[in-house]
């Protein structure tokens, strides 16, 4: 069942009238991924071997796209800088399996396997082209009192200048290099990946199916930070159920999201780092069992002019 997500009005971010939008103190843009470089697309199969060390064409950066006048969104494969202290090679920082983003245009809706981790459970995308897949999660149960370093295993969208961020040396507990900027995230389209959807539907060797009998649920969270410091505290978060068979949870029973849907992010304040995290009912000794993936596309973002 396709879940419905409300889209709030943009009035909270503009003082202009509908008749004169040019007077808005904010610049608005919607960013898809259809024009990114082909070298950034995960391949040569829907597993994305080029997202890991050892590939001759390894992807060590992610899409970085301009929002407005030297303010960019950066979607790194992985730019961890604290959790990887035990690794001796900096190349491990770039590994997608440690949590990050992969640009994709894969749509295999029939294979329930990590080897199909880059496929969206839909034959298209809102932008009509590429999208990104967020991977990775944190076991944080209290996002209000967490810090950015607690989400080292998650995908992170950085708001940066044109140069963006680079990976720091392993074990260095400080913010990434580069200039932090800020933006308002207003909306994003979300879609389950095939791997996560079919696992929620049927289960697999590691995870149970989510259904009415076990009142199962699985959700994606978007958590905002106003600083890229590891000690920064969350400023707000928005979450949406990719599956919910528990009528006692917020929003009640919704079943499973089986395609693209718009999610409003307008309750988030100005953000320098936006973390994507996953939480679910099927957890065990080693954490979340449901595959922690979600496809994302068409970010609508606003930047205050003159900053």
PDB file of N, CA, C and O in Angstrom, residues 137-169:
ATOM      1  N   UNK A 137      23.213   2.515   9.396  1.00  0.00           N
ATOM      2  CA  UNK A 137      22.359   2.938  10.510  1.00  0.00           C
ATOM      3  C   UNK A 137      23.179   3.042  11.782  1.00  0.00           C
ATOM      4  O   UNK A 137      24.295   2.544  11.890  1.00  0.00           O
ATOM      5  N   UNK A 138      22.594   3.705  12.755  1.00  0.00           N
ATOM      6  CA  UNK A 138      23.141   3.789  14.095  1.00  0.00           C
ATOM      7  C   UNK A 138      22.137   3.185  15.064  1.00  0.00           C
ATOM      8  O   UNK A 138      20.926   3.220  14.821  1.00  0.00           O
ATOM      9  N   UNK A 139      22.628   2.655  16.163  1.00  0.00           N
ATOM     10  CA  UNK A 139      21.744   2.076  17.185  1.00  0.00           C
ATOM     11  C   UNK A 139      21.262   3.107  18.190  1.00  0.00           C
ATOM     12  O   UNK A 139      20.732   2.746  19.246  1.00  0.00           O
ATOM     13  N   UNK A 140      21.415   4.377  17.879  1.00  0.00           N
ATOM     14  CA  UNK A 140      20.942   5.441  18.766  1.00  0.00           C
ATOM     15  C   UNK A 140      19.440   5.299  18.987  1.00  0.00           C
ATOM     16  O   UNK A 140      18.666   5.162  18.043  1.00  0.00           O
ATOM     17  N   UNK A 141      19.018   5.316  20.245  1.00  0.00           N
ATOM     18  CA  UNK A 141      17.598   5.240  20.577  1.00  0.00           C
ATOM     19  C   UNK A 141      17.033   6.574  21.047  1.00  0.00           C
ATOM     20  O   UNK A 141      15.823   6.732  21.147  1.00  0.00           O
ATOM     21  N   UNK A 142      17.922   7.518  21.323  1.00  0.00           N
ATOM     22  CA  UNK A 142      17.492   8.831  21.817  1.00  0.00           C
ATOM     23  C   UNK A 142      18.168   9.913  20.983  1.00  0.00           C
ATOM     24  O   UNK A 142      19.200  10.459  21.379  1.00  0.00           O
ATOM     25  N   UNK A 143      17.607  10.249  19.812  1.00  0.00           N
ATOM     26  CA  UNK A 143      18.269  11.228  18.945  1.00  0.00           C
ATOM     27  C   UNK A 143      18.354  12.624  19.552  1.00  0.00           C
ATOM     28  O   UNK A 143      19.186  13.427  19.138  1.00  0.00           O
ATOM     29  N   UNK A 144      17.544  12.933  20.517  1.00  0.00           N
ATOM     30  CA  UNK A 144      17.581  14.262  21.132  1.00  0.00           C
ATOM     31  C   UNK A 144      18.900  14.484  21.866  1.00  0.00           C
ATOM     32  O   UNK A 144      19.463  15.581  21.856  1.00  0.00           O
ATOM     33  N   UNK A 145      19.413  13.441  22.513  1.00  0.00           N
ATOM     34  CA  UNK A 145      20.615  13.584  23.331  1.00  0.00           C
ATOM     35  C   UNK A 145      21.850  12.958  22.695  1.00  0.00           C
ATOM     36  O   UNK A 145      22.878  12.810  23.341  1.00  0.00           O
ATOM     37  N   UNK A 146      21.768  12.589  21.439  1.00  0.00           N
ATOM     38  CA  UNK A 146      22.915  12.009  20.749  1.00  0.00           C
ATOM     39  C   UNK A 146      23.833  13.115  20.238  1.00  0.00           C
ATOM     40  O   UNK A 146      23.558  14.315  20.388  1.00  0.00           O
ATOM     41  N   UNK A 147      24.923  12.732  19.623  1.00  0.00           N
ATOM     42  CA  UNK A 147      25.826  13.674  18.959  1.00  0.00           C
ATOM     43  C   UNK A 147      26.111  13.165  17.556  1.00  0.00           C
ATOM     44  O   UNK A 147      25.818  12.012  17.227  1.00  0.00           O
ATOM     45  N   UNK A 148      26.697  14.017  16.720  1.00  0.00           N
ATOM     46  CA  UNK A 148      26.955  13.634  15.334  1.00  0.00           C
ATOM     47  C   UNK A 148      27.853  12.406  15.248  1.00  0.00           C
ATOM     48  O   UNK A 148      27.663  11.547  14.385  1.00  0.00           O
ATOM     49  N   UNK A 149      28.820  12.285  16.152  1.00  0.00           N
ATOM     50  CA  UNK A 149      29.718  11.133  16.121  1.00  0.00           C
ATOM     51  C   UNK A 149      28.993   9.827  16.400  1.00  0.00           C
ATOM     52  O   UNK A 149      29.478   8.748  16.030  1.00  0.00           O
ATOM     53  N   UNK A 150      27.824   9.885  17.038  1.00  0.00           N
ATOM     54  CA  UNK A 150      27.042   8.667  17.282  1.00  0.00           C
ATOM     55  C   UNK A 150      26.445   8.110  15.996  1.00  0.00           C
ATOM     56  O   UNK A 150      25.962   6.976  15.979  1.00  0.00           O
ATOM     57  N   UNK A 151      26.459   8.899  14.929  1.00  0.00           N
ATOM     58  CA  UNK A 151      25.877   8.486  13.649  1.00  0.00           C
ATOM     59  C   UNK A 151      26.946   8.219  12.603  1.00  0.00           C
ATOM     60  O   UNK A 151      26.711   8.351  11.405  1.00  0.00           O
ATOM     61  N   UNK A 152      28.138   7.804  13.050  1.00  0.00           N
ATOM     62  CA  UNK A 152      29.242   7.584  12.108  1.00  0.00           C
ATOM     63  C   UNK A 152      28.929   6.496  11.087  1.00  0.00           C
ATOM     64  O   UNK A 152      29.516   6.480  10.013  1.00  0.00           O
ATOM     65  N   UNK A 153      28.045   5.557  11.407  1.00  0.00           N
ATOM     66  CA  UNK A 153      27.726   4.496  10.473  1.00  0.00           C
ATOM     67  C   UNK A 153      26.604   4.827   9.516  1.00  0.00           C
ATOM     68  O   UNK A 153      26.131   3.939   8.793  1.00  0.00           O
ATOM     69  N   UNK A 154      26.185   6.082   9.476  1.00  0.00           N
ATOM     70  CA  UNK A 154      25.041   6.497   8.660  1.00  0.00           C
ATOM     71  C   UNK A 154      25.479   7.318   7.452  1.00  0.00           C
ATOM     72  O   UNK A 154      26.550   7.929   7.453  1.00  0.00           O
ATOM     73  N   UNK A 155      24.613   7.363   6.452  1.00  0.00           N
ATOM     74  CA  UNK A 155      24.811   8.286   5.337  1.00  0.00           C
ATOM     75  C   UNK A 155      24.577   9.712   5.824  1.00  0.00           C
ATOM     76  O   UNK A 155      23.677   9.966   6.619  1.00  0.00           O
ATOM     77  N   UNK A 156      25.389  10.646   5.332  1.00  0.00           N
ATOM     78  CA  UNK A 156      25.291  12.054   5.744  1.00  0.00           C
ATOM     79  C   UNK A 156      25.331  12.948   4.514  1.00  0.00           C
ATOM     80  O   UNK A 156      26.204  12.795   3.660  1.00  0.00           O
ATOM     81  N   UNK A 157      24.420  13.878   4.447  1.00  0.00           N
ATOM     82  CA  UNK A 157      24.462  14.925   3.426  1.00  0.00           C
ATOM     83  C   UNK A 157      25.145  16.131   4.055  1.00  0.00           C
ATOM     84  O   UNK A 157      24.700  16.638   5.087  1.00  0.00           O
ATOM     85  N   UNK A 158      26.236  16.578   3.445  1.00  0.00           N
ATOM     86  CA  UNK A 158      26.944  17.755   3.935  1.00  0.00           C
ATOM     87  C   UNK A 158      26.581  18.965   3.085  1.00  0.00           C
ATOM     88  O   UNK A 158      26.533  18.880   1.856  1.00  0.00           O
ATOM     89  N   UNK A 159      26.350  20.097   3.732  1.00  0.00           N
ATOM     90  CA  UNK A 159      26.159  21.374   3.049  1.00  0.00           C
ATOM     91  C   UNK A 159      27.507  22.089   3.100  1.00  0.00           C
ATOM     92  O   UNK A 159      28.008  22.404   4.187  1.00  0.00           O
ATOM     93  N   UNK A 160      28.103  22.321   1.934  1.00  0.00           N
ATOM     94  CA  UNK A 160      29.486  22.763   1.877  1.00  0.00           C
ATOM     95  C   UNK A 160      29.660  23.899   0.866  1.00  0.00           C
ATOM     96  O   UNK A 160      28.724  24.309   0.176  1.00  0.00           O
ATOM     97  N   UNK A 161      30.913  24.360   0.775  1.00  0.00           N
ATOM     98  CA  UNK A 161      31.290  25.235  -0.319  1.00  0.00           C
ATOM     99  C   UNK A 161      31.599  24.372  -1.544  1.00  0.00           C
ATOM    100  O   UNK A 161      31.423  23.152  -1.524  1.00  0.00           O
ATOM    101  N   UNK A 162      32.090  24.982  -2.599  1.00  0.00           N
ATOM    102  CA  UNK A 162      32.303  24.263  -3.860  1.00  0.00           C
ATOM    103  C   UNK A 162      33.340  23.168  -3.734  1.00  0.00           C
ATOM    104  O   UNK A 162      33.258  22.150  -4.427  1.00  0.00           O
ATOM    105  N   UNK A 163      34.333  23.331  -2.882  1.00  0.00           N
ATOM    106  CA  UNK A 163      35.387  22.333  -2.750  1.00  0.00           C
ATOM    107  C   UNK A 163      34.932  21.109  -1.975  1.00  0.00           C
ATOM    108  O   UNK A 163      35.511  20.030  -2.116  1.00  0.00           O
ATOM    109  N   UNK A 164      33.914  21.263  -1.148  1.00  0.00           N
ATOM    110  CA  UNK A 164      33.407  20.131  -0.396  1.00  0.00           C
ATOM    111  C   UNK A 164      34.396  19.621   0.637  1.00  0.00           C
ATOM    112  O   UNK A 164      35.337  20.318   1.022  1.00  0.00           O
ATOM    113  N   UNK A 165      34.169  18.379   1.079  1.00  0.00           N
ATOM    114  CA  UNK A 165      34.984  17.772   2.118  1.00  0.00           C
ATOM    115  C   UNK A 165      35.808  16.630   1.543  1.00  0.00           C
ATOM    116  O   UNK A 165      35.435  16.004   0.555  1.00  0.00           O
ATOM    117  N   UNK A 166      36.899  16.352   2.177  1.00  0.00           N
ATOM    118  CA  UNK A 166      37.700  15.182   1.855  1.00  0.00           C
ATOM    119  C   UNK A 166      37.831  14.326   3.104  1.00  0.00           C
ATOM    120  O   UNK A 166      37.612  14.793   4.221  1.00  0.00           O
ATOM    121  N   UNK A 167      38.203  13.067   2.917  1.00  0.00           N
ATOM    122  CA  UNK A 167      38.339  12.157   4.043  1.00  0.00           C
ATOM    123  C   UNK A 167      39.532  12.553   4.900  1.00  0.00           C
ATOM    124  O   UNK A 167      40.608  12.853   4.400  1.00  0.00           O
ATOM    125  N   UNK A 168      39.326  12.533   6.212  1.00  0.00           N
ATOM    126  CA  UNK A 168      40.422  12.810   7.128  1.00  0.00           C
ATOM    127  C   UNK A 168      41.213  11.529   7.378  1.00  0.00           C
ATOM    128  O   UNK A 168      40.771  10.428   7.071  1.00  0.00           O
ATOM    129  N   UNK A 169      42.405  11.660   7.951  1.00  0.00           N
ATOM    130  CA  UNK A 169      43.184  10.483   8.298  1.00  0.00           C
ATOM    131  C   UNK A 169      42.438   9.654   9.329  1.00  0.00           C
ATOM    132  O   UNK A 169      41.767  10.206  10.206  1.00  0.00           O
TER     133      UNK A 169
END
